Short mmCIF file of C-alpha atoms in Angstrom, two decimals:
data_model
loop_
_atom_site.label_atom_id
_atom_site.label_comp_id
_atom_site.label_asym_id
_atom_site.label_seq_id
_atom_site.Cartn_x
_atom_site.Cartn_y
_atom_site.Cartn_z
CA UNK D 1 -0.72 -66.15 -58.80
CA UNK D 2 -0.01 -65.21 -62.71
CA UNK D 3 -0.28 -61.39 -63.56
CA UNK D 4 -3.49 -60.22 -65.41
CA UNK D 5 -3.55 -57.62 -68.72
CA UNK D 6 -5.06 -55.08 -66.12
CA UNK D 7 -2.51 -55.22 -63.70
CA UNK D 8 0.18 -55.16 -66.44
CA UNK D 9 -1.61 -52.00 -67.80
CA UNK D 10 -1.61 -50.25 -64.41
CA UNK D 11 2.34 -51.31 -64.17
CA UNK D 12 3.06 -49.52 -67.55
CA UNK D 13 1.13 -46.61 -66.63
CA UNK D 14 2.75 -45.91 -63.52
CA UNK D 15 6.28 -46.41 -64.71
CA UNK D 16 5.36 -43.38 -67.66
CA UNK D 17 7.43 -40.52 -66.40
CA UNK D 18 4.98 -37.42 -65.38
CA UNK D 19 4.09 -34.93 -68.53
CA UNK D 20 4.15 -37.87 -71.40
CA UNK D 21 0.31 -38.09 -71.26
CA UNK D 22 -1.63 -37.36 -74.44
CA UNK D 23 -2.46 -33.23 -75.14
CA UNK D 24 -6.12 -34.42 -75.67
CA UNK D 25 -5.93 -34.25 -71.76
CA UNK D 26 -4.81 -30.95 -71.62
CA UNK D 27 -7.33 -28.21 -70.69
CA UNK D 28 -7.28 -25.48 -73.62
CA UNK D 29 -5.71 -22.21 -72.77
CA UNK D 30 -7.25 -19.28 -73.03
CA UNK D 31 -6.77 -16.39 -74.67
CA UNK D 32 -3.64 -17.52 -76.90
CA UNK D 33 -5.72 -18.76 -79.82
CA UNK D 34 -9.10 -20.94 -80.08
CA UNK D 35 -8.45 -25.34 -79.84
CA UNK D 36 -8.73 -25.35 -83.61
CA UNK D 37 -5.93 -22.30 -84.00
CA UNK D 38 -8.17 -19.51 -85.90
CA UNK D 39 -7.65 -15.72 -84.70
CA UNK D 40 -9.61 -14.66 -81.61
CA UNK D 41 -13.04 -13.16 -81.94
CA UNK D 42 -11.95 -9.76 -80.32
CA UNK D 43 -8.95 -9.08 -82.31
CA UNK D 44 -10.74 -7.98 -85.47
CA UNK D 45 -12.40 -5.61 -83.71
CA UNK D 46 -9.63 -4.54 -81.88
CA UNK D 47 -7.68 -3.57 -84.50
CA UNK D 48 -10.47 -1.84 -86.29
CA UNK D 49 -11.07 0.57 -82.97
CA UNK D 50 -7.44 1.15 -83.07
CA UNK D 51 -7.42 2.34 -86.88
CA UNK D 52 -10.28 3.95 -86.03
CA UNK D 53 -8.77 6.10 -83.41
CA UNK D 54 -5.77 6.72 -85.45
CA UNK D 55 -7.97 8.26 -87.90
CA UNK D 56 -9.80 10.28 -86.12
CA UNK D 57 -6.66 11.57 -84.53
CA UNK D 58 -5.38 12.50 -88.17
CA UNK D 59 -8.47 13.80 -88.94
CA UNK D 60 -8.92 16.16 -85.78
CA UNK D 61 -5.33 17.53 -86.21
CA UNK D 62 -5.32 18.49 -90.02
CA UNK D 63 -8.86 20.07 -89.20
CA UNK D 64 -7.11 21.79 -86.37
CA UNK D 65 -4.34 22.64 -88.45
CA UNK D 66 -6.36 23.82 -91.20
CA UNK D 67 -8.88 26.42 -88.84
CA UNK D 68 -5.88 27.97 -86.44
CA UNK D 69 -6.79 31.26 -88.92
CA UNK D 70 -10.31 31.20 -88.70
CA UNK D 71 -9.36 30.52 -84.74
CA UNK D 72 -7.08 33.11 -84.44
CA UNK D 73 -9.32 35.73 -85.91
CA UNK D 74 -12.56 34.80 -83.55
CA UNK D 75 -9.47 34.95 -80.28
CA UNK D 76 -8.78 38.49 -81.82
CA UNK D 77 -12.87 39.49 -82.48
CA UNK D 78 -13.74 38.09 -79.29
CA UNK D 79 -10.86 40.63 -77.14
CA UNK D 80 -12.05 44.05 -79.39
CA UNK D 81 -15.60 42.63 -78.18
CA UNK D 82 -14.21 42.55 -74.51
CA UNK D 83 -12.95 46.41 -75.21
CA UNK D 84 -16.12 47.71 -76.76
CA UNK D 85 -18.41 46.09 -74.27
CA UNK D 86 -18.31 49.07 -71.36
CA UNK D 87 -19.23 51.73 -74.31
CA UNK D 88 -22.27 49.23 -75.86
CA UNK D 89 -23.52 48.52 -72.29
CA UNK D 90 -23.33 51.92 -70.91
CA UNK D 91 -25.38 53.03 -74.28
CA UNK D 92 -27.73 50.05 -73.85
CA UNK D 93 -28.63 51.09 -70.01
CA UNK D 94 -29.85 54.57 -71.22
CA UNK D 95 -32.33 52.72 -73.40
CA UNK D 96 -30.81 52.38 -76.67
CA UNK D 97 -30.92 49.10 -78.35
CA UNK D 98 -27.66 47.15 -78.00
CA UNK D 99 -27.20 46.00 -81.66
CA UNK D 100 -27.93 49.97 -82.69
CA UNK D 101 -25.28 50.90 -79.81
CA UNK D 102 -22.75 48.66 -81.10
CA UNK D 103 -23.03 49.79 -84.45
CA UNK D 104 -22.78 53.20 -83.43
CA UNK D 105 -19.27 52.52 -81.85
CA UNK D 106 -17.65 50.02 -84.74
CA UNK D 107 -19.31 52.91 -87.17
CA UNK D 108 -16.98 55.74 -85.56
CA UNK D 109 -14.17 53.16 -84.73
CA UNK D 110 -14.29 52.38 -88.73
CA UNK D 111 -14.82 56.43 -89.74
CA UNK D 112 -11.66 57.39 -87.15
CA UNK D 113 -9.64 54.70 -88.78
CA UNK D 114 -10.44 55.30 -92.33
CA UNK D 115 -10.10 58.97 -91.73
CA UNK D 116 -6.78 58.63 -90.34
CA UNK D 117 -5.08 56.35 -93.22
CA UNK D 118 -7.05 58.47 -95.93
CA UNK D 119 -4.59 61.44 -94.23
CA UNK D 120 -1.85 59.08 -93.59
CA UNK D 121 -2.25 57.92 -97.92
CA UNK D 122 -2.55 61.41 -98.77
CA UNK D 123 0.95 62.78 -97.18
CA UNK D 124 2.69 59.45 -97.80
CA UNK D 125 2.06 60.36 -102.19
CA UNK D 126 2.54 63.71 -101.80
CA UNK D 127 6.18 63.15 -100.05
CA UNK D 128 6.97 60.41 -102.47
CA UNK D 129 6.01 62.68 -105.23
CA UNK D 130 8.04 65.81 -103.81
CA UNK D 131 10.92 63.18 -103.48
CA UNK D 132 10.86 62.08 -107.08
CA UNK D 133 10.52 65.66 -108.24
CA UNK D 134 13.68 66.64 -105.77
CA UNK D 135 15.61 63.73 -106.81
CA UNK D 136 17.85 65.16 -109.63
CA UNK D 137 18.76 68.01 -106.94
CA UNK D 138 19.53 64.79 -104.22
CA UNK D 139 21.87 63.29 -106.66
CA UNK D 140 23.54 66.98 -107.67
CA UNK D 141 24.58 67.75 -103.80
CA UNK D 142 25.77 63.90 -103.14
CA UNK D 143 27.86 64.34 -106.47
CA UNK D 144 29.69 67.24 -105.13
CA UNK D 145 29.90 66.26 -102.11
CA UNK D 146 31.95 63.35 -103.64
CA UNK D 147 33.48 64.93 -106.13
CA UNK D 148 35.00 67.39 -102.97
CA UNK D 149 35.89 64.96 -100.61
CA UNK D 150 37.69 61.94 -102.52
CA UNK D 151 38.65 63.86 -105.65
CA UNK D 152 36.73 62.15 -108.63
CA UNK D 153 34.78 63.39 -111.40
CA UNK D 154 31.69 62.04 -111.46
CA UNK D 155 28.82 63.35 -113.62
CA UNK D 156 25.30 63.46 -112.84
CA UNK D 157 24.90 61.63 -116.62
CA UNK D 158 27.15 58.80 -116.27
CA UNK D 159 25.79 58.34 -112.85
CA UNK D 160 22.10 57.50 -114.26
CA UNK D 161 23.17 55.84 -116.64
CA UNK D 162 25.12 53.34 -114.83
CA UNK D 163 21.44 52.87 -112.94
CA UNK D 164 19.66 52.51 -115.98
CA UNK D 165 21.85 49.67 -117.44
CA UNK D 166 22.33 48.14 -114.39
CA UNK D 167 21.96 44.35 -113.89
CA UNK D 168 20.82 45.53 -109.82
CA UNK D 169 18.13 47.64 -111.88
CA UNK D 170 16.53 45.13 -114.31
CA UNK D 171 16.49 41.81 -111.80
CA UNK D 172 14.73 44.38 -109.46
CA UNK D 173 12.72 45.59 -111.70
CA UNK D 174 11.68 42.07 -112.27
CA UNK D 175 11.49 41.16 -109.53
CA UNK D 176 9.01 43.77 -108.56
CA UNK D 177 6.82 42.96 -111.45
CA UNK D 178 6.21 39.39 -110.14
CA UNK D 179 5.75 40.42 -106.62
CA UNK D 180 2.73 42.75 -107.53
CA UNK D 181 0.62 39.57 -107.22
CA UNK D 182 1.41 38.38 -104.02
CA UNK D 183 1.04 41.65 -102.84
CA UNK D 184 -2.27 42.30 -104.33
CA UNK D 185 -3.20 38.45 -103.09
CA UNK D 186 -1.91 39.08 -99.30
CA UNK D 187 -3.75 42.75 -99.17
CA UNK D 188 -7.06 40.72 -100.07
CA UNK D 189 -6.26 38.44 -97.44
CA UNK D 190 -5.91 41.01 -95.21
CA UNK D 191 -8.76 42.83 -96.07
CA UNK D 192 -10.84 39.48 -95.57
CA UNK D 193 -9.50 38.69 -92.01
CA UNK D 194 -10.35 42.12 -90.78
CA UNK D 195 -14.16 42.13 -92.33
CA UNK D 196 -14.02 38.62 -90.28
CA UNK D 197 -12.75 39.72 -86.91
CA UNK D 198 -15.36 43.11 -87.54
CA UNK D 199 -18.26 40.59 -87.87
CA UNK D 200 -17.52 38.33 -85.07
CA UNK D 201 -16.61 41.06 -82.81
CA UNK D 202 -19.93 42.71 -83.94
CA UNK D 203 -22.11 39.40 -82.89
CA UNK D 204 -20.30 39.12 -79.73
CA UNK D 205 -20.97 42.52 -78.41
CA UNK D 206 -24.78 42.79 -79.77
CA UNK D 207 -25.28 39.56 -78.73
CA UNK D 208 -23.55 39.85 -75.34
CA UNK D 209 -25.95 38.91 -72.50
CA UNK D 210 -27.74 35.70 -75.02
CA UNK D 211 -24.28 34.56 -75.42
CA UNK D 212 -23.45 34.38 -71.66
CA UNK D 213 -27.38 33.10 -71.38
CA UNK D 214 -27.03 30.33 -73.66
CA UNK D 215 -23.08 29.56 -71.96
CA UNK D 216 -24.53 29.35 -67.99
CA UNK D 217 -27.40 27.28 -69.36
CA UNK D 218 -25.81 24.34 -69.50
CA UNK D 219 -23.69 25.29 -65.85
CA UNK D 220 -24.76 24.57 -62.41
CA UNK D 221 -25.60 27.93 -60.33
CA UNK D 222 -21.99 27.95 -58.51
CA UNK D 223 -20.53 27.49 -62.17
CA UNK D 224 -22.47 30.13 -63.76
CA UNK D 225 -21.24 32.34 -60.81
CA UNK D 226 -17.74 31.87 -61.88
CA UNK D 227 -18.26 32.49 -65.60
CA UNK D 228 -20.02 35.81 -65.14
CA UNK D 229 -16.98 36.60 -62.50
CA UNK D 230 -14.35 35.60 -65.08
CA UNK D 231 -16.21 37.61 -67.74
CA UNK D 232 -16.45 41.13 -65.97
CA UNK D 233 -13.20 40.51 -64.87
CA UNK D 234 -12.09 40.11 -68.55
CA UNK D 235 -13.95 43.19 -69.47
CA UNK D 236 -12.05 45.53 -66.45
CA UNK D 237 -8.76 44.34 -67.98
CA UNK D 238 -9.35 44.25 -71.65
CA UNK D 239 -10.95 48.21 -70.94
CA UNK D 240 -7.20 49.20 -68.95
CA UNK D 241 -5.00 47.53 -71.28
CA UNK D 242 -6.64 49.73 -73.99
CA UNK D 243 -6.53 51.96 -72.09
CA UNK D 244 -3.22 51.78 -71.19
CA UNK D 245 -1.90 51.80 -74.33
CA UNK D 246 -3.77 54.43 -75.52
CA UNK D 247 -2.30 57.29 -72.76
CA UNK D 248 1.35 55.43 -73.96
CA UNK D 249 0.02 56.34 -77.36
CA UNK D 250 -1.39 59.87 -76.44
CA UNK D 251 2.24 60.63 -74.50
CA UNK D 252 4.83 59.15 -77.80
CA UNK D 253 2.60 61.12 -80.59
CA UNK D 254 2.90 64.34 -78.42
CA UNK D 255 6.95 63.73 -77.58
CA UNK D 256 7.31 63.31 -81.69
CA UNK D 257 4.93 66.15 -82.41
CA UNK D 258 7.55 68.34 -80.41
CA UNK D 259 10.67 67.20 -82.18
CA UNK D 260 9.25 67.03 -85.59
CA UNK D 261 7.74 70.42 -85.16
CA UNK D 262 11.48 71.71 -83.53
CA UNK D 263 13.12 70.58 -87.08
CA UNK D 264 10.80 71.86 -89.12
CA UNK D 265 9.28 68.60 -91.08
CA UNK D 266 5.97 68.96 -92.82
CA UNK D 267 2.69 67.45 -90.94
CA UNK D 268 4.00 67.35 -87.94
CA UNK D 269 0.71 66.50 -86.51
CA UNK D 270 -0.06 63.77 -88.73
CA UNK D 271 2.93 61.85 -88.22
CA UNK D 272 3.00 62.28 -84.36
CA UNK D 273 -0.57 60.26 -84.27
CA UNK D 274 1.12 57.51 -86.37
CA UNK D 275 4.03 57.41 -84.21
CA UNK D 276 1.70 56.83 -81.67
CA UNK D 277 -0.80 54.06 -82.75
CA UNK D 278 1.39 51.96 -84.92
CA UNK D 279 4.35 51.82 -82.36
CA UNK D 280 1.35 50.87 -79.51
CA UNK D 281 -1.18 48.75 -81.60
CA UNK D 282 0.96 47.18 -83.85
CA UNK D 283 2.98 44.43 -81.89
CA UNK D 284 7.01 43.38 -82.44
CA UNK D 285 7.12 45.74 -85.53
CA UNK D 286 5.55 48.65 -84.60
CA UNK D 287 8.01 50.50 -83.21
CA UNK D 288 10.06 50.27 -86.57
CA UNK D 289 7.39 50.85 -88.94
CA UNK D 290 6.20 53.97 -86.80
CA UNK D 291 9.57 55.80 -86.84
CA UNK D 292 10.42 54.75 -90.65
CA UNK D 293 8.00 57.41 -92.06
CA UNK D 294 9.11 59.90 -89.95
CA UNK D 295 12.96 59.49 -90.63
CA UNK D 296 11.92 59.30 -94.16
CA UNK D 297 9.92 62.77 -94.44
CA UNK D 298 12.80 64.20 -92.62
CA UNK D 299 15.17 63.35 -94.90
CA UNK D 300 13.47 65.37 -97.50
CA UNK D 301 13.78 67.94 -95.72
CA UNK D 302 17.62 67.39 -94.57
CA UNK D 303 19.42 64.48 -94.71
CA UNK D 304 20.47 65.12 -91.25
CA UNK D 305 17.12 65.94 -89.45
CA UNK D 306 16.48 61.32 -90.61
CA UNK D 307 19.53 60.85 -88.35
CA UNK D 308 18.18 62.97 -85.43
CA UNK D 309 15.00 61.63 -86.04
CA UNK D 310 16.43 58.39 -85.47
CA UNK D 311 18.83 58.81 -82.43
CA UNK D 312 15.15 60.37 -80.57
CA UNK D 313 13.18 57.40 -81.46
CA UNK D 314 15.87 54.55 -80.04
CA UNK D 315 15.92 56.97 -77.18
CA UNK D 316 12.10 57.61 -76.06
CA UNK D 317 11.93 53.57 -77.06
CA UNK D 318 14.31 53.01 -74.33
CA UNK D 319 12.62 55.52 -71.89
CA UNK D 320 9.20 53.88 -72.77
CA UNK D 321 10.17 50.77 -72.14
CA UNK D 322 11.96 50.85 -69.14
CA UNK D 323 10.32 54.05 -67.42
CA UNK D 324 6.90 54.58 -69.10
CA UNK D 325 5.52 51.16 -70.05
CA UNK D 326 6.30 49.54 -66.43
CA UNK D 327 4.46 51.93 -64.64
CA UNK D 328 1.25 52.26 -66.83
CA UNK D 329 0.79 48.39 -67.54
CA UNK D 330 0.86 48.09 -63.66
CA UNK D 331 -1.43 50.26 -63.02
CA UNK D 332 -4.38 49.48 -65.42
CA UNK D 333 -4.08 46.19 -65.54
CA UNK D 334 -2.25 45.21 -62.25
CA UNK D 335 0.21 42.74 -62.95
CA UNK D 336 3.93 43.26 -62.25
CA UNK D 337 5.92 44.63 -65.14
CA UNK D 338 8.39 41.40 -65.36
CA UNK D 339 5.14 39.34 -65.52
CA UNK D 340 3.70 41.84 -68.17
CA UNK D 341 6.95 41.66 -70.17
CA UNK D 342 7.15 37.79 -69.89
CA UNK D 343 3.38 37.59 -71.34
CA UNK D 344 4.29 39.02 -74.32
CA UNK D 345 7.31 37.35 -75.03
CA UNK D 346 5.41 34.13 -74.51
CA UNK D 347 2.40 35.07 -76.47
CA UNK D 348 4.80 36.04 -79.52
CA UNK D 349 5.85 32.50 -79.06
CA UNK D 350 2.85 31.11 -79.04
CA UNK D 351 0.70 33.17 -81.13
CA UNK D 352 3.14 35.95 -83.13
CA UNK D 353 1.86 38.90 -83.05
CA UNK D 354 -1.13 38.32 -82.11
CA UNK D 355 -0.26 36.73 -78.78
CA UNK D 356 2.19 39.51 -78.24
CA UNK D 357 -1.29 41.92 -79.22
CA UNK D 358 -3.19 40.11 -76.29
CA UNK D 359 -1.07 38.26 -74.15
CA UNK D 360 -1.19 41.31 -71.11
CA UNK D 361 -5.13 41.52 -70.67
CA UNK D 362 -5.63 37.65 -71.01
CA UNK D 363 -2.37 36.93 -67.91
CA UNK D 364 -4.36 40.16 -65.96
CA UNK D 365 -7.95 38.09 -66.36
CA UNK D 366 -6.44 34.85 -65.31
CA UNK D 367 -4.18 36.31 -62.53
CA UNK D 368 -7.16 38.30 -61.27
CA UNK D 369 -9.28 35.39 -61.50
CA UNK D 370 -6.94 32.75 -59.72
CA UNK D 371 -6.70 35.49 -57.34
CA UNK D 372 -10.08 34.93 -55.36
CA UNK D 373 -9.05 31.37 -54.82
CA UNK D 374 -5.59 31.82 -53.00
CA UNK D 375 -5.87 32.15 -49.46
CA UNK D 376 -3.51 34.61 -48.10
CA UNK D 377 -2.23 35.00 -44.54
CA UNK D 378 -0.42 37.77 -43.06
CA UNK D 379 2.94 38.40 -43.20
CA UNK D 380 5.15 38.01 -39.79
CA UNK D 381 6.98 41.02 -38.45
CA UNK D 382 10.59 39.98 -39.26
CA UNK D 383 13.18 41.88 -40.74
CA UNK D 384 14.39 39.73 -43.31
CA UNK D 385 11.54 40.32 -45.16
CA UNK D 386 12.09 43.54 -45.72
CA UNK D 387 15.91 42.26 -46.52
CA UNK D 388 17.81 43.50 -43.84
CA UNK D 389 20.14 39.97 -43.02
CA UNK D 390 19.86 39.16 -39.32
CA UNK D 391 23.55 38.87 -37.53
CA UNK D 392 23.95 35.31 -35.86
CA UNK D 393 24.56 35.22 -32.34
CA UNK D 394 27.91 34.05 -32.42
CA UNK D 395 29.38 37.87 -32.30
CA UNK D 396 30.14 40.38 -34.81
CA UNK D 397 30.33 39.63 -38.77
CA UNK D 398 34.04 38.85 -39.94
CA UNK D 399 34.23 43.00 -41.65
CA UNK D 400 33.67 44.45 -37.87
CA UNK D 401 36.48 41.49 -36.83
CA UNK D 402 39.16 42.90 -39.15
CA UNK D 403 37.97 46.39 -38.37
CA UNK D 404 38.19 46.45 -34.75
CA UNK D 405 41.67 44.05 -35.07
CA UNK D 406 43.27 46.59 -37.75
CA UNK D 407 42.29 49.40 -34.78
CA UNK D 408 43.80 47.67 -32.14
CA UNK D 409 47.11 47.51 -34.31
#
C-alpha cells in the first residue's frame, strides 16, 4: 500500500528531536518582560516609590539635623518645668492661679540670678581694675626677684618695651579685634536660647494639667495610667536631683567661704556662692571655671594664696567626688553611684553638656519606672551571697594542707 502526504508528515514530525518546535507555541512568561518586550507596568511606579522614599529620608534627616537646637532647648525647658512643678502646684492648691504662680517663681528665679551676676560683674571689674592699677608694682617685685636669683639686669623699661613691640603683642592684639564679633554673635545666641528654654519651660508648667489632658486623650485608660505614673515619677526625681545638687552646692560655697576668708581675699562671700553654683550647675567645665576666679582674686592679693587656692580646690574636687557626690545622688534620686556616674558620662556623649546636665534625673525616672514592672523574688539564705566562698567537701582548702603539713614537720 503506497505512503500518503499525511502519513509522511506524521513520520517527519515524530523523528524532530524534542524542543525544535516553533516559540509561537511557547506559553509567555511572566513577569520577565511583556510578549512584545516593553518594560513592565509596575516598574515605573516602582521606581518612583523608591525615589520617593529616598527623598523623604533626605528630607526628614536634614530637618532633623537642622532642629537638634530648637530640640535640645525644649529637652532642657521641659526638665526646669519638671523642677518648678512642686512649687507652681503647691501655690496653685492654695487657690492661686497657676500661670500667676509660675510667674511668681521664674520672676524670683530670674531676680536671684540677675542679682547674683550683677554682684559677680561688679567684683570681677573692680579686681581687674585693681590689677591693672597694681600691675607696674607686679612687674617691679618679679624684676627683682629675677634680677636676685639668676643675676641679670633687667629694667622695668626695657621690659615693656619688649611687650609693646612685640610680634606676640600685635598678632594678639589682632587677633582680639576680630574675635569681638564672634563673641558679640555667640553671646546673642546665648541670650536667645535661654529666652527660648524660659518660654517653653513657662508654657509647660502653666499649662501643666491641659498638657497631660490633651496627651491621655488620645490613650486608653491603662495607658493614661502609666503616663501620669511616669510623670510624677519624673517630677520626684527632677525635685531631688535639684535638690541634690543644691545641698552639694550649699556644702562647696561654705568649704571655700572658710579658706578664702582664712587667707584673707576680698568677697569672700561672693565667690564662695560662685564656687558653688557654677562647679554644680554648670556640667564638664564647671569645676574649672568656678575655681579660676577664685585663684585669680587671690593672686592679687599674693601670688601664693592662687597656688593654695588651687591645691584646696583639686582636693575638695576629689573629696566631692568620691565621698560627697556618691552619697547624696543616692539618696535623692536613688540610683547607685556607678550607675549615676555612667549616666553622665553617657549623656556627655550623647548630648554634651547638656546630657551630662540631665542625664541623672532622666536614668532615676526610667529606672524608677521600669521598676514597677520587674517582679522580684526573695533572696535564698546562702552564704555566698553575702560572699563568704563555701569549702567543698573534699576536706580542707590547699593553705590549711600546707599549714597543718609544715606543723607536722
Amino acid at each position: 500500500m503506497a505512503r500518503t502526504d499525511e502519513d509522511t508528515e506524521q513520520l517527519t514530525r515524530s523523528a524532530e528531536p524534542a524542543g525544535t518546535t516553533e516559540a509561537t507555541d511557547r506559553p509567555p512568561v511572566t513577569g520577565a518582560g511583556t510578549p512584545d518586550g516593553r518594560m513592565p507596568r509596575w516598574l515605573p511606579r516602582a521606581m518612583v516609590l523608591a525615589l520617593a522614599l529616598v527623598a523623604a529620608f533626605q528630607l526628614g534627616d536634614w530637618a532633623f539635623h537642622q532642629l537638634t537646637g530648637l530640640l535640645i532647648n525644649i529637652l532642657i525647658a521641659f526638665f526646669l518645668a519638671l523642677a518648678v512643678e512642686p512649687a507652681v502646684s503647691r501655690m496653685a492648691a492654695r487657690g492661686m492661679r497657676r500661670g500667676l504662680a509660675t510667674f511668681l517663681v521664674f520672676f524670683l528665679l530670674t531676680v536671684v540670678a540677675a542679682g547674683f551676676v550683677t554682684l559677680l560683674g561688679s567684683m570681677l571689674a573692680g579686681q581687674i581694675i585693681k590689677m591693672i592699677e597694681g600691675f607696674p608694682d607686679y612687674l617691679d617685685s618679679l624684676i627683682r626677684w629675677t634680677n636676685q636669683t639668676f643675676h641679670t639686669d633687667l629694667r622695668r623699661v626695657d621690659v615693656q618695651e619688649g611687650l609693646l613691640h612685640s610680634d606676640w603683642l600685635r598678632k594678639y592684639a589682632q587677633n582680639s579685634a576680630t574675635g569681638v564679633l564672634d563673641v558679640s554673635q555667640q553671646v546673642l545666641g546665648g541670650l536667645f536660647q535661654m529666652l527660648t528654654v524660659a518660654l517653653f519651660s513657662f508654657y509647660f508648667a502653666a499649662d501643666g494639667p491641659r498638657l497631660r489632658r490633651a496627651l491621655c486623650s488620645v490613650l486608653p485608660p491603662a495607658r493614661q495610667a502609666e503616663v501620669l505614673r511616669a510623670w510624677e515619677i519624673a517630677v520626684d526625681k527632677t525635685g531631688g536631683y535639684l535638690y541634690s545638687r543644691g545641698l552639694m552646692a550649699l556644702v562647696s560655697g561654705v568649704a571655700h567661704y572658710i579658706l578664702l576668708e582664712a587667707l584673707g581675699v576680698p568677697y569672700a562671700p561672693v565667690l564662695g556662692v560662685w564656687v558653688g553654683l557654677v562647679s554644680q550647675f554648670v556640667p564638664t567645665i564647671g569645676t574649672y571655671l568656678a575655681g579660676a576666679l577664685p585663684m585669680l582674686i587671690a593672686f592679687t592679693v599674693a601670688p601664693w594664696y592662687a597656688v593654695w587656692v588651687l591645691v584646696f580646690v583639686v582636693i575638695y574636687q576629689q573629696f566631692e567626688n568620691y565621698m560627697l557626690q556618691p552619697k547624696l545622688t543616692a539618696r535623692s534620686v536613688d540610683i547607685h553611684p556607678a550607675v549615676a556616674f555612667g549616666s553622665v558620662i553617657v549623656g556627655t556623649a550623647l548630648l554634651g553638656a547638656v546630657g551630662a546636665l540631665i542625664a541623672i534625673p532622666a536614668v532615676a525616672t526610667l529606672q524608677a519606672f521600669l521598676g514597677a514592672y520587674v517582679k522580684r523574688y526573695a533572696v535564698t539564705d546562702d552564704p555566698r551571697v553575702n560572699g563568704h566562698r563555701v569549702r567543698a567537701p573534699g576536706g580542707p582548702g590547699m593553705l590549711a594542707r600546707i599549714r597543718a603539713t609544715r606543723a607536722r614537720r
